[in-house]
Short mmCIF file of C-alpha atoms and ligand atoms in Angstrom, two decimals:
data_model
loop_
_atom_site.label_atom_id
_atom_site.label_comp_id
_atom_site.label_asym_id
_atom_site.label_seq_id
_atom_site.Cartn_x
_atom_site.Cartn_y
_atom_site.Cartn_z
CA MET A 1 6.95 -4.44 10.79
CA SER A 2 5.11 -6.66 8.33
CA VAL A 3 5.41 -7.32 4.64
CA ARG A 4 2.21 -8.83 3.27
CA VAL A 5 1.17 -9.92 -0.18
CA VAL A 6 -2.52 -9.99 -1.13
CA LEU A 7 -3.38 -11.72 -4.38
CA GLY A 8 -6.20 -13.38 -6.27
CA ALA A 9 -6.61 -17.15 -5.86
CA GLN A 10 -9.04 -17.68 -8.76
CA TRP A 11 -9.49 -15.98 -12.17
CA GLY A 12 -9.34 -12.40 -10.89
CA ASP A 13 -12.20 -10.21 -9.68
CA GLU A 14 -12.12 -11.91 -6.27
CA GLY A 15 -12.62 -8.63 -4.42
CA LYS A 16 -8.93 -8.01 -3.74
CA ALA A 17 -9.33 -4.23 -3.64
CA LYS A 18 -11.76 -4.42 -0.74
CA VAL A 19 -9.35 -6.67 1.19
CA VAL A 20 -6.37 -4.46 0.30
CA ASP A 21 -8.33 -1.38 1.33
CA TYR A 22 -9.15 -2.99 4.67
CA LEU A 23 -5.56 -4.09 5.34
CA THR A 24 -4.16 -0.74 4.19
CA ALA A 25 -5.13 0.64 7.60
CA GLN A 26 -2.15 -1.38 8.95
CA ALA A 27 0.25 -0.50 6.08
CA ASP A 28 2.53 2.42 5.29
CA VAL A 29 3.21 1.59 1.63
CA VAL A 30 1.00 -0.22 -0.92
CA VAL A 31 2.65 -1.73 -4.01
CA ARG A 32 1.44 -2.89 -7.44
CA PHE A 33 3.91 -5.38 -8.87
CA GLN A 34 2.43 -6.83 -12.09
CA GLY A 35 -0.21 -6.31 -14.75
CA GLY A 36 -1.34 -2.88 -15.81
CA ALA A 37 -4.54 -1.05 -16.67
CA ASN A 38 -6.21 -4.42 -17.37
CA ALA A 39 -6.98 -4.56 -13.64
CA GLY A 40 -10.15 -2.99 -12.26
CA HIS A 41 -10.01 -2.61 -8.49
CA THR A 42 -13.21 -1.23 -7.00
CA ILE A 43 -13.45 0.08 -3.45
CA LYS A 44 -16.19 1.80 -1.50
CA ALA A 45 -15.36 4.39 1.12
CA GLY A 46 -18.53 5.81 2.67
CA ASP A 47 -20.67 7.12 -0.19
CA LEU A 48 -17.74 7.24 -2.59
CA GLU A 49 -16.85 4.47 -5.03
CA PHE A 50 -13.44 4.32 -6.71
CA ILE A 51 -12.29 2.09 -9.55
CA PHE A 52 -8.53 1.84 -9.93
CA HIS A 53 -6.75 0.35 -12.91
CA LEU A 54 -3.11 1.26 -12.23
CA ILE A 55 -2.63 3.18 -9.01
CA PRO A 56 -2.77 0.97 -5.90
CA ALA A 57 -6.18 1.28 -4.23
CA GLY A 58 -4.32 2.28 -1.05
CA ILE A 59 -3.98 5.80 -2.49
CA VAL A 60 -7.39 6.78 -1.05
CA HIS A 61 -5.77 6.75 2.39
CA GLN A 62 -4.10 10.17 2.37
CA ASP A 63 -1.30 9.18 4.78
CA LYS A 64 -0.05 6.20 2.73
CA SER A 65 2.52 5.96 -0.04
CA CYS A 66 1.93 3.92 -3.19
CA VAL A 67 4.40 2.27 -5.53
CA ILE A 68 4.02 1.10 -9.11
CA GLY A 69 6.83 -1.42 -9.35
CA ASN A 70 8.99 -2.59 -12.24
CA GLY A 71 6.79 -5.64 -12.92
CA VAL A 72 3.86 -3.46 -13.99
CA VAL A 73 3.36 -2.34 -17.59
CA LEU A 74 2.41 1.31 -17.34
CA ASP A 75 0.12 3.15 -19.71
CA PRO A 76 1.09 6.75 -18.88
CA ALA A 77 -2.06 8.25 -20.42
CA ALA A 78 -4.24 5.92 -18.29
CA LEU A 79 -2.17 6.83 -15.23
CA PHE A 80 -2.73 10.58 -15.69
CA LYS A 81 -6.43 10.05 -16.24
CA GLU A 82 -6.56 8.27 -12.89
CA ILE A 83 -4.51 11.02 -11.21
CA GLU A 84 -6.88 13.67 -12.62
CA ASP A 85 -9.95 11.74 -11.43
CA LEU A 86 -8.45 11.51 -7.95
CA ASP A 87 -7.58 15.24 -7.97
CA ALA A 88 -11.16 16.05 -8.90
CA ARG A 89 -12.27 14.17 -5.78
CA GLY A 90 -9.82 16.00 -3.54
CA ILE A 91 -7.17 13.25 -3.35
CA SER A 92 -3.66 14.35 -4.26
CA VAL A 93 -0.96 11.82 -5.13
CA ALA A 94 1.88 14.37 -4.98
CA GLY A 95 4.84 13.19 -2.93
CA ARG A 96 3.32 9.77 -2.20
CA LEU A 97 3.19 7.99 -5.55
CA PHE A 98 6.43 6.37 -6.73
CA ILE A 99 7.00 4.71 -10.09
CA GLY A 100 9.91 2.41 -10.94
CA GLN A 101 12.40 3.79 -13.42
CA ASN A 102 12.64 0.29 -14.91
CA THR A 103 8.88 -0.14 -15.34
CA HIS A 104 7.94 -0.86 -18.95
CA LEU A 105 5.45 1.22 -20.91
CA VAL A 106 2.30 0.29 -22.75
CA MET A 107 2.43 2.25 -26.01
CA PRO A 108 -0.40 3.04 -28.47
CA TYR A 109 0.92 0.45 -30.93
CA HIS A 110 0.60 -2.26 -28.29
CA LYS A 111 -3.15 -1.69 -28.09
CA ARG A 112 -3.53 -1.62 -31.84
CA LEU A 113 -1.51 -4.83 -32.27
CA GLU A 114 -3.55 -6.60 -29.61
CA GLN A 115 -6.87 -5.56 -31.13
CA ALA A 116 -5.76 -6.67 -34.58
CA ASN A 117 -4.49 -9.99 -33.24
CA GLU A 118 -7.62 -10.79 -31.24
CA GLU A 119 -9.79 -9.95 -34.26
CA ARG A 120 -7.69 -12.12 -36.53
CA ILE A 121 -7.90 -15.15 -34.22
CA GLY A 122 -11.68 -14.73 -33.96
CA ALA A 123 -13.44 -17.56 -32.10
CA GLY A 124 -10.32 -18.91 -30.35
CA ALA A 125 -9.21 -15.45 -29.14
CA ILE A 126 -8.04 -15.07 -25.54
CA GLY A 127 -10.67 -12.42 -24.87
CA THR A 128 -8.20 -9.92 -23.44
CA THR A 129 -9.07 -6.54 -21.97
CA LEU A 130 -7.47 -4.87 -25.06
CA ARG A 131 -5.29 -2.68 -22.83
CA GLY A 132 -2.09 -3.62 -24.70
CA ILE A 133 -0.79 -5.75 -21.83
CA GLY A 134 0.41 -8.81 -23.78
CA PRO A 135 2.23 -6.89 -26.55
CA ALA A 136 3.90 -4.63 -23.93
CA TYR A 137 5.28 -7.68 -22.09
CA VAL A 138 6.36 -9.15 -25.46
CA ASP A 139 8.52 -6.05 -26.04
CA LYS A 140 9.88 -6.25 -22.50
CA ILE A 141 11.00 -9.85 -22.97
CA ASN A 142 12.21 -9.10 -26.50
CA ARG A 143 14.61 -6.55 -24.93
CA SER A 144 15.54 -4.58 -28.05
CA THR A 145 12.06 -3.07 -28.46
CA GLY A 146 10.94 -2.45 -24.85
CA ILE A 147 10.61 1.15 -23.65
CA ARG A 148 10.93 1.82 -19.94
CA VAL A 149 9.88 4.75 -17.77
CA GLY A 150 13.54 5.85 -17.60
CA ASP A 151 13.56 6.14 -21.42
CA LEU A 152 10.45 8.31 -21.30
CA LEU A 153 12.43 10.89 -19.35
CA ASP A 154 15.34 10.86 -21.80
CA ALA A 155 14.79 13.33 -24.64
CA GLU A 156 17.59 11.76 -26.71
CA VAL A 157 16.70 8.11 -26.35
CA LEU A 158 12.90 8.31 -26.47
CA PRO A 159 12.32 9.61 -30.04
CA GLU A 160 14.76 7.04 -31.42
CA LYS A 161 13.11 4.15 -29.60
CA ILE A 162 9.61 5.22 -30.60
CA ARG A 163 10.67 5.67 -34.25
CA ALA A 164 12.27 2.22 -34.41
CA ASN A 165 9.25 0.61 -32.80
CA ILE A 166 6.70 2.33 -35.00
CA ARG A 167 8.60 1.40 -38.15
CA GLU A 168 8.64 -2.23 -37.10
CA LYS A 169 5.08 -2.31 -35.75
CA ASN A 170 3.67 -0.54 -38.81
CA GLU A 171 5.07 -3.31 -40.99
CA ILE A 172 3.26 -5.88 -38.87
CA LEU A 173 0.05 -3.85 -38.65
CA THR A 174 -0.21 -3.12 -42.34
CA ARG A 175 1.32 -6.23 -43.94
CA ILE A 176 0.18 -8.97 -41.59
CA TYR A 177 -3.01 -7.61 -40.09
CA GLY A 178 -4.01 -5.26 -42.92
CA VAL A 179 -4.83 -2.41 -40.55
CA GLU A 180 -3.60 1.17 -40.45
CA GLY A 181 -0.22 1.97 -38.89
CA LEU A 182 0.67 4.90 -36.62
CA GLU A 183 2.32 8.22 -37.40
CA GLU A 184 5.62 8.74 -35.60
CA ALA A 185 5.59 12.48 -34.87
CA PRO A 186 2.39 12.74 -32.79
CA VAL A 187 3.32 9.67 -30.71
CA ILE A 188 6.79 11.11 -30.00
CA GLU A 189 5.43 14.54 -29.14
CA HIS A 190 2.73 13.14 -26.86
CA HIS A 191 5.17 10.88 -25.01
CA MET A 192 7.81 13.59 -24.54
CA ALA A 193 5.11 15.62 -22.79
CA LEU A 194 4.01 12.60 -20.72
CA GLY A 195 7.65 12.07 -19.69
CA GLU A 196 7.86 15.59 -18.29
CA ARG A 197 4.71 15.04 -16.27
CA LEU A 198 5.87 11.64 -15.05
CA ALA A 199 9.37 12.75 -13.93
CA PRO A 200 8.44 13.80 -10.36
CA PHE A 201 7.08 10.31 -9.61
CA VAL A 202 10.00 8.28 -10.93
CA THR A 203 12.53 6.67 -8.64
CA ASP A 204 14.40 3.42 -7.93
CA THR A 205 11.44 1.73 -6.26
CA SER A 206 13.48 -1.32 -5.20
CA VAL A 207 15.75 0.96 -3.14
CA TYR A 208 12.72 2.89 -1.84
CA LEU A 209 10.91 -0.29 -0.73
CA ASN A 210 13.91 -1.99 0.83
CA GLU A 211 14.78 1.14 2.80
CA ALA A 212 11.18 1.35 3.96
CA ILE A 213 11.37 -2.29 5.14
CA ASP A 214 14.70 -1.62 6.90
CA ASN A 215 13.07 1.34 8.65
CA GLY A 216 10.32 -0.88 10.04
CA LYS A 217 7.53 0.24 7.70
CA ASN A 218 4.60 -2.04 6.90
CA ILE A 219 4.34 -2.94 3.24
CA LEU A 220 1.31 -4.34 1.43
CA PHE A 221 1.64 -5.85 -2.04
CA GLU A 222 -1.56 -5.61 -4.06
CA GLY A 223 -1.81 -8.34 -6.70
CA SER A 224 -4.04 -8.00 -9.73
CA GLN A 225 -5.82 -10.72 -11.75
CA GLY A 226 -5.53 -14.16 -10.08
CA ALA A 227 -3.52 -17.39 -9.85
CA LEU A 228 -5.45 -19.06 -12.69
CA LEU A 229 -4.46 -16.18 -14.99
CA ASP A 230 -0.74 -16.54 -14.15
CA ILE A 231 1.41 -16.80 -17.28
CA ASP A 232 3.14 -19.92 -15.93
CA HIS A 233 0.64 -21.62 -13.63
CA GLY A 234 -2.71 -20.55 -15.06
CA THR A 235 -4.93 -21.93 -17.80
CA TYR A 236 -2.40 -21.12 -20.53
CA PRO A 237 -2.91 -19.71 -23.16
CA TYR A 238 -6.08 -18.19 -21.65
CA VAL A 239 -4.10 -16.18 -19.11
CA THR A 240 -2.65 -12.73 -18.69
CA SER A 241 1.00 -12.04 -19.53
CA SER A 242 2.46 -11.60 -16.05
CA ASN A 243 3.16 -13.64 -12.91
CA THR A 244 0.12 -12.99 -10.78
CA THR A 245 1.39 -15.37 -8.09
CA ALA A 246 3.53 -14.60 -5.03
CA GLY A 247 6.91 -14.85 -6.80
CA GLY A 248 5.78 -11.95 -8.99
CA ALA A 249 5.71 -9.69 -5.93
CA CYS A 250 9.48 -10.18 -5.59
CA THR A 251 10.53 -9.94 -9.22
CA GLY A 252 8.05 -7.15 -9.88
CA SER A 253 9.32 -4.92 -7.08
CA GLY A 254 12.93 -5.80 -6.30
CA VAL A 255 12.11 -7.07 -2.80
CA GLY A 256 13.58 -10.47 -1.89
CA PRO A 257 11.43 -13.44 -0.75
CA THR A 258 13.00 -13.54 2.72
CA LYS A 259 11.43 -10.14 3.39
CA ILE A 260 7.87 -11.40 2.93
CA ASP A 261 6.02 -12.39 6.11
CA GLU A 262 2.59 -13.33 4.88
CA VAL A 263 0.74 -14.22 1.66
CA ILE A 264 -3.03 -13.84 1.71
CA GLY A 265 -5.07 -15.38 -1.11
CA VAL A 266 -8.38 -13.72 -1.88
CA VAL A 267 -11.08 -16.28 -2.70
CA LYS A 268 -14.56 -15.29 -3.83
CA ALA A 269 -17.21 -17.48 -2.14
CA TYR A 270 -18.12 -18.69 -5.65
CA THR A 271 -16.14 -18.55 -8.91
CA THR A 272 -16.17 -16.10 -11.83
CA ARG A 273 -14.17 -15.69 -14.97
CA VAL A 274 -14.07 -13.07 -17.76
CA GLY A 275 -12.66 -13.85 -21.15
CA ASN A 276 -12.36 -17.24 -22.78
CA GLY A 277 -10.87 -20.50 -21.54
CA PRO A 278 -11.89 -23.53 -19.49
CA PHE A 279 -13.99 -23.13 -16.34
CA PRO A 280 -15.01 -26.56 -14.95
CA THR A 281 -17.61 -25.32 -12.42
CA GLU A 282 -19.27 -22.80 -14.75
CA LEU A 283 -23.06 -22.57 -14.41
CA ASN A 284 -24.73 -21.93 -17.73
CA ASP A 285 -28.15 -21.99 -16.12
CA GLU A 286 -30.50 -19.90 -14.03
CA VAL A 287 -28.38 -20.34 -10.87
CA GLY A 288 -25.40 -18.84 -12.73
CA GLN A 289 -27.58 -15.98 -13.93
CA ARG A 290 -28.95 -15.49 -10.40
CA ILE A 291 -25.42 -15.19 -8.96
CA ARG A 292 -24.51 -12.75 -11.78
CA ASP A 293 -27.56 -10.62 -11.04
CA ILE A 294 -27.21 -10.57 -7.26
CA GLY A 295 -23.44 -10.04 -7.45
CA HIS A 296 -23.56 -7.52 -10.36
CA GLU A 297 -20.88 -9.63 -11.97
CA TYR A 298 -19.82 -7.37 -14.83
CA GLY A 299 -16.17 -6.42 -15.51
CA ALA A 300 -14.89 -3.22 -13.86
CA THR A 301 -12.53 -2.56 -16.80
CA THR A 302 -14.50 -3.77 -19.82
CA GLY A 303 -18.10 -4.08 -18.55
CA ARG A 304 -18.27 -7.64 -19.92
CA PRO A 305 -20.64 -10.05 -18.12
CA ARG A 306 -18.59 -12.41 -15.97
CA ARG A 307 -19.09 -16.15 -16.28
CA CYS A 308 -20.28 -17.48 -12.89
CA GLY A 309 -19.99 -20.90 -11.24
CA TRP A 310 -19.64 -22.86 -7.99
CA LEU A 311 -16.61 -22.61 -5.77
CA ASP A 312 -13.88 -24.90 -7.07
CA ALA A 313 -11.62 -26.25 -4.30
CA VAL A 314 -9.28 -27.79 -6.91
CA ILE A 315 -8.25 -24.42 -8.28
CA VAL A 316 -7.98 -22.84 -4.84
CA ARG A 317 -5.76 -25.77 -3.73
CA MET A 318 -3.51 -25.03 -6.70
CA ALA A 319 -3.43 -21.32 -5.76
CA ALA A 320 -2.59 -22.22 -2.14
CA ARG A 321 0.26 -24.46 -3.31
CA VAL A 322 1.82 -22.14 -5.90
CA ASN A 323 1.57 -19.06 -3.67
CA GLY A 324 2.40 -20.76 -0.37
CA LEU A 325 -0.69 -19.08 1.08
CA SER A 326 -0.54 -18.24 4.76
CA SER A 327 -4.31 -17.73 4.83
CA MET A 328 -7.36 -16.88 2.73
CA ALA A 329 -9.70 -13.92 2.71
CA VAL A 330 -13.11 -15.16 1.55
CA THR A 331 -15.14 -12.42 -0.11
CA ARG A 332 -18.74 -11.85 -1.25
CA LEU A 333 -20.23 -14.40 1.10
CA ASP A 334 -23.38 -12.23 1.25
CA ILE A 335 -24.06 -12.79 -2.47
CA LEU A 336 -24.91 -16.41 -1.60
CA ASP A 337 -27.28 -15.48 1.25
CA GLU A 338 -30.47 -16.34 -0.66
CA LEU A 339 -29.45 -19.68 -2.16
CA GLU A 340 -31.26 -22.80 -0.93
CA SER A 341 -28.15 -24.96 -1.34
CA LEU A 342 -24.59 -24.58 -2.62
CA ASN A 343 -22.14 -26.86 -4.35
CA ILE A 344 -18.40 -27.04 -3.75
CA CYS A 345 -16.25 -28.89 -6.27
CA THR A 346 -13.98 -31.19 -4.25
CA HIS A 347 -12.08 -32.87 -7.12
CA TYR A 348 -12.35 -33.66 -10.82
CA ILE A 349 -12.89 -36.88 -12.75
CA SER A 350 -10.84 -37.20 -15.92
CA LYS A 351 -11.28 -40.29 -18.14
CA GLY A 352 -12.73 -42.16 -15.16
CA LYS A 353 -9.81 -41.23 -12.84
CA ARG A 354 -9.93 -39.00 -9.78
CA LEU A 355 -7.88 -35.80 -10.02
CA ASP A 356 -7.13 -33.85 -6.83
CA HIS A 357 -4.55 -31.56 -8.41
CA PHE A 358 -5.36 -28.96 -11.01
CA PRO A 359 -4.12 -30.36 -14.35
CA GLY A 360 -1.56 -28.16 -16.11
CA ASN A 361 -2.62 -29.54 -19.48
CA LEU A 362 -5.48 -27.63 -21.09
CA LYS A 363 -6.79 -30.64 -23.01
CA ILE A 364 -7.04 -32.69 -19.82
CA LEU A 365 -8.69 -29.78 -18.02
CA GLU A 366 -11.25 -29.38 -20.79
CA GLY A 367 -12.24 -33.03 -20.35
CA CYS A 368 -12.57 -32.83 -16.55
CA GLU A 369 -15.91 -33.35 -14.82
CA PRO A 370 -16.28 -31.51 -11.49
CA VAL A 371 -17.44 -33.63 -8.55
CA TYR A 372 -19.60 -31.71 -6.10
CA GLU A 373 -20.46 -31.84 -2.47
CA THR A 374 -23.73 -30.07 -1.62
CA CYS A 375 -24.02 -27.78 1.39
CA PRO A 376 -27.31 -26.41 2.69
CA GLY A 377 -27.73 -22.64 2.26
CA TRP A 378 -28.23 -20.28 5.24
CA GLN A 379 -30.93 -18.05 3.72
CA THR A 380 -30.21 -15.30 6.24
CA PRO A 381 -28.60 -11.91 5.50
CA THR A 382 -24.95 -11.86 6.54
CA SER A 383 -24.00 -8.24 5.69
CA GLY A 384 -24.64 -7.06 9.22
CA VAL A 385 -22.48 -9.78 10.80
CA ARG A 386 -19.14 -8.62 12.26
CA ARG A 387 -18.01 -11.68 14.26
CA TRP A 388 -17.41 -15.25 13.16
CA ASP A 389 -19.56 -16.58 16.00
CA ASP A 390 -22.55 -14.57 14.71
CA LEU A 391 -22.50 -16.08 11.22
CA PRO A 392 -25.35 -18.54 10.49
CA ASP A 393 -24.26 -22.11 11.24
CA ASN A 394 -24.58 -23.22 7.60
CA ALA A 395 -22.38 -20.30 6.47
CA LYS A 396 -19.75 -21.34 9.02
CA ARG A 397 -19.99 -24.93 7.77
CA TYR A 398 -19.57 -23.78 4.16
CA LEU A 399 -16.49 -21.72 5.04
CA ASP A 400 -15.00 -24.44 7.24
CA ARG A 401 -15.39 -26.95 4.41
CA ILE A 402 -13.59 -24.62 1.96
CA SER A 403 -10.77 -24.24 4.47
CA GLU A 404 -10.60 -28.01 5.00
CA LEU A 405 -10.58 -28.83 1.28
CA THR A 406 -7.87 -26.28 0.53
CA ARG A 407 -5.90 -26.95 3.73
CA THR A 408 -5.66 -23.20 4.29
CA PRO A 409 -7.00 -21.19 7.24
CA ILE A 410 -9.41 -18.31 6.69
CA SER A 411 -8.23 -15.01 8.21
CA LEU A 412 -10.94 -12.68 6.93
CA VAL A 413 -14.49 -12.91 5.56
CA SER A 414 -16.06 -10.07 3.59
CA VAL A 415 -19.84 -9.74 3.76
CA GLY A 416 -20.29 -6.52 1.77
CA PRO A 417 -18.42 -3.84 -0.18
CA ASP A 418 -17.99 -1.39 2.73
CA ARG A 419 -14.86 -1.43 4.86
CA GLU A 420 -16.80 -2.26 8.00
CA GLU A 421 -18.57 -5.21 6.36
CA THR A 422 -15.64 -7.41 7.32
CA ILE A 423 -15.16 -10.26 9.79
CA VAL A 424 -11.60 -10.76 11.03
CA ILE A 425 -10.72 -14.21 12.34
CA GLU A 426 -7.90 -14.12 14.88
P1 IMP B 501 -5.14 -9.31 -20.64
O1 IMP B 501 -4.61 -9.29 -19.23
O2 IMP B 501 -5.84 -8.02 -21.02
O3 IMP B 501 -4.09 -9.71 -21.62
O4 IMP B 501 -6.26 -10.45 -20.72
C1 IMP B 501 -5.94 -11.82 -20.58
C2 IMP B 501 -7.00 -12.56 -19.79
O5 IMP B 501 -6.97 -12.10 -18.44
C3 IMP B 501 -8.43 -12.32 -20.29
O6 IMP B 501 -9.18 -13.50 -20.07
C4 IMP B 501 -8.94 -11.22 -19.36
O7 IMP B 501 -10.35 -11.24 -19.26
C5 IMP B 501 -8.27 -11.63 -18.07
N1 IMP B 501 -8.06 -10.49 -17.16
C6 IMP B 501 -7.15 -9.51 -17.25
N2 IMP B 501 -7.27 -8.65 -16.23
C7 IMP B 501 -8.26 -9.11 -15.46
C8 IMP B 501 -8.81 -8.68 -14.22
O8 IMP B 501 -8.41 -7.68 -13.61
N3 IMP B 501 -9.83 -9.44 -13.73
C9 IMP B 501 -10.27 -10.56 -14.35
N4 IMP B 501 -9.77 -11.01 -15.49
C10 IMP B 501 -8.77 -10.29 -16.05
#
């Protein structure tokens, strides 16, 4: 029996889905515990490519169960679109997808509020995915306005809750943002219908997961976004609205920390970021553009070009500390195959002082200068490599140095998008 958590150790888009897909072979149940349809998890299985936003990527394995836990904010329309896409490709979720009754919903007014707010802020906007994530978590924490999956199934409660919310949100939309409000009746009607469709999937997922653990099943938690986007530990306010770090797996699923055996941080062999906010090792030059081109670094959810930069050991050290990482899975090593040399940021300099720890204060972070160590490139294709010993020496040196600087062992290296393009380190 093993309970593993896989999560991003940078700003998201680390290639978690590939790692989750690989490890799903050893799991019985795969769990999403935070975030929502802001995530874009891409996996390749043979000739087929899948992009998941809400359903755990493990669903492509027909013998596995998948859970959307209480920490997720669920957009039911986005969920059914994903279910229909899977159906069209011959993958049925019936009887193996479970959704928490206490999972909160993303409603149409959340998306409209977010869009209006981002537009109003203008240049200093967070640069969100506009999937309504932040406003949905606001309602959850606000308590009186949150709507949960259980409410969606309750024909008496749901219309009342939607009416109260739309009245309040329309005031904000029209009076503060000067944009159009929503009509109550169509939203109520649409969500009553969604509730009927959702009912077969809804259960107490905490009970389901804990019973599965007691029965010796292997559980895999699939994080979305990354440690630097964590609402508490990330580059606040340029973060997402959930706990993307290991504690979120517990609170977002109702599984206690003593049940977790292993936490694996996924680290891309370089760094990317989408959206606004500080990024000390960002490359605004032709090397950055080269990495973007080779790595096709464009967002899976929004299509936005990702900002690219050198690997930053300071942020990965922070991720290792906050998550208590057992090991790292380093992904996309092959994207660096052609480079003549590579830089790793070992620490920062702030106002003439050395900083080894990631500063929690945004102003300090914005003033930090990255200090680099240069490693020679390997300029040899690595996608065909399946064993650590067969990696080019300079690639091994690069990986060893990352492990040394972050004081975290590497358990897996990904050298391509396919499942078999993986090196496992015992
Ligand atoms: P939100 O999660 O849509 O509220 O966006 C907040 C920040 O998190 C923005 O900078 C987004 O670009 C970023 N973000 C959200 N989801 C992802 C993801 O799956 N990968 C990378 N960045 C993300």
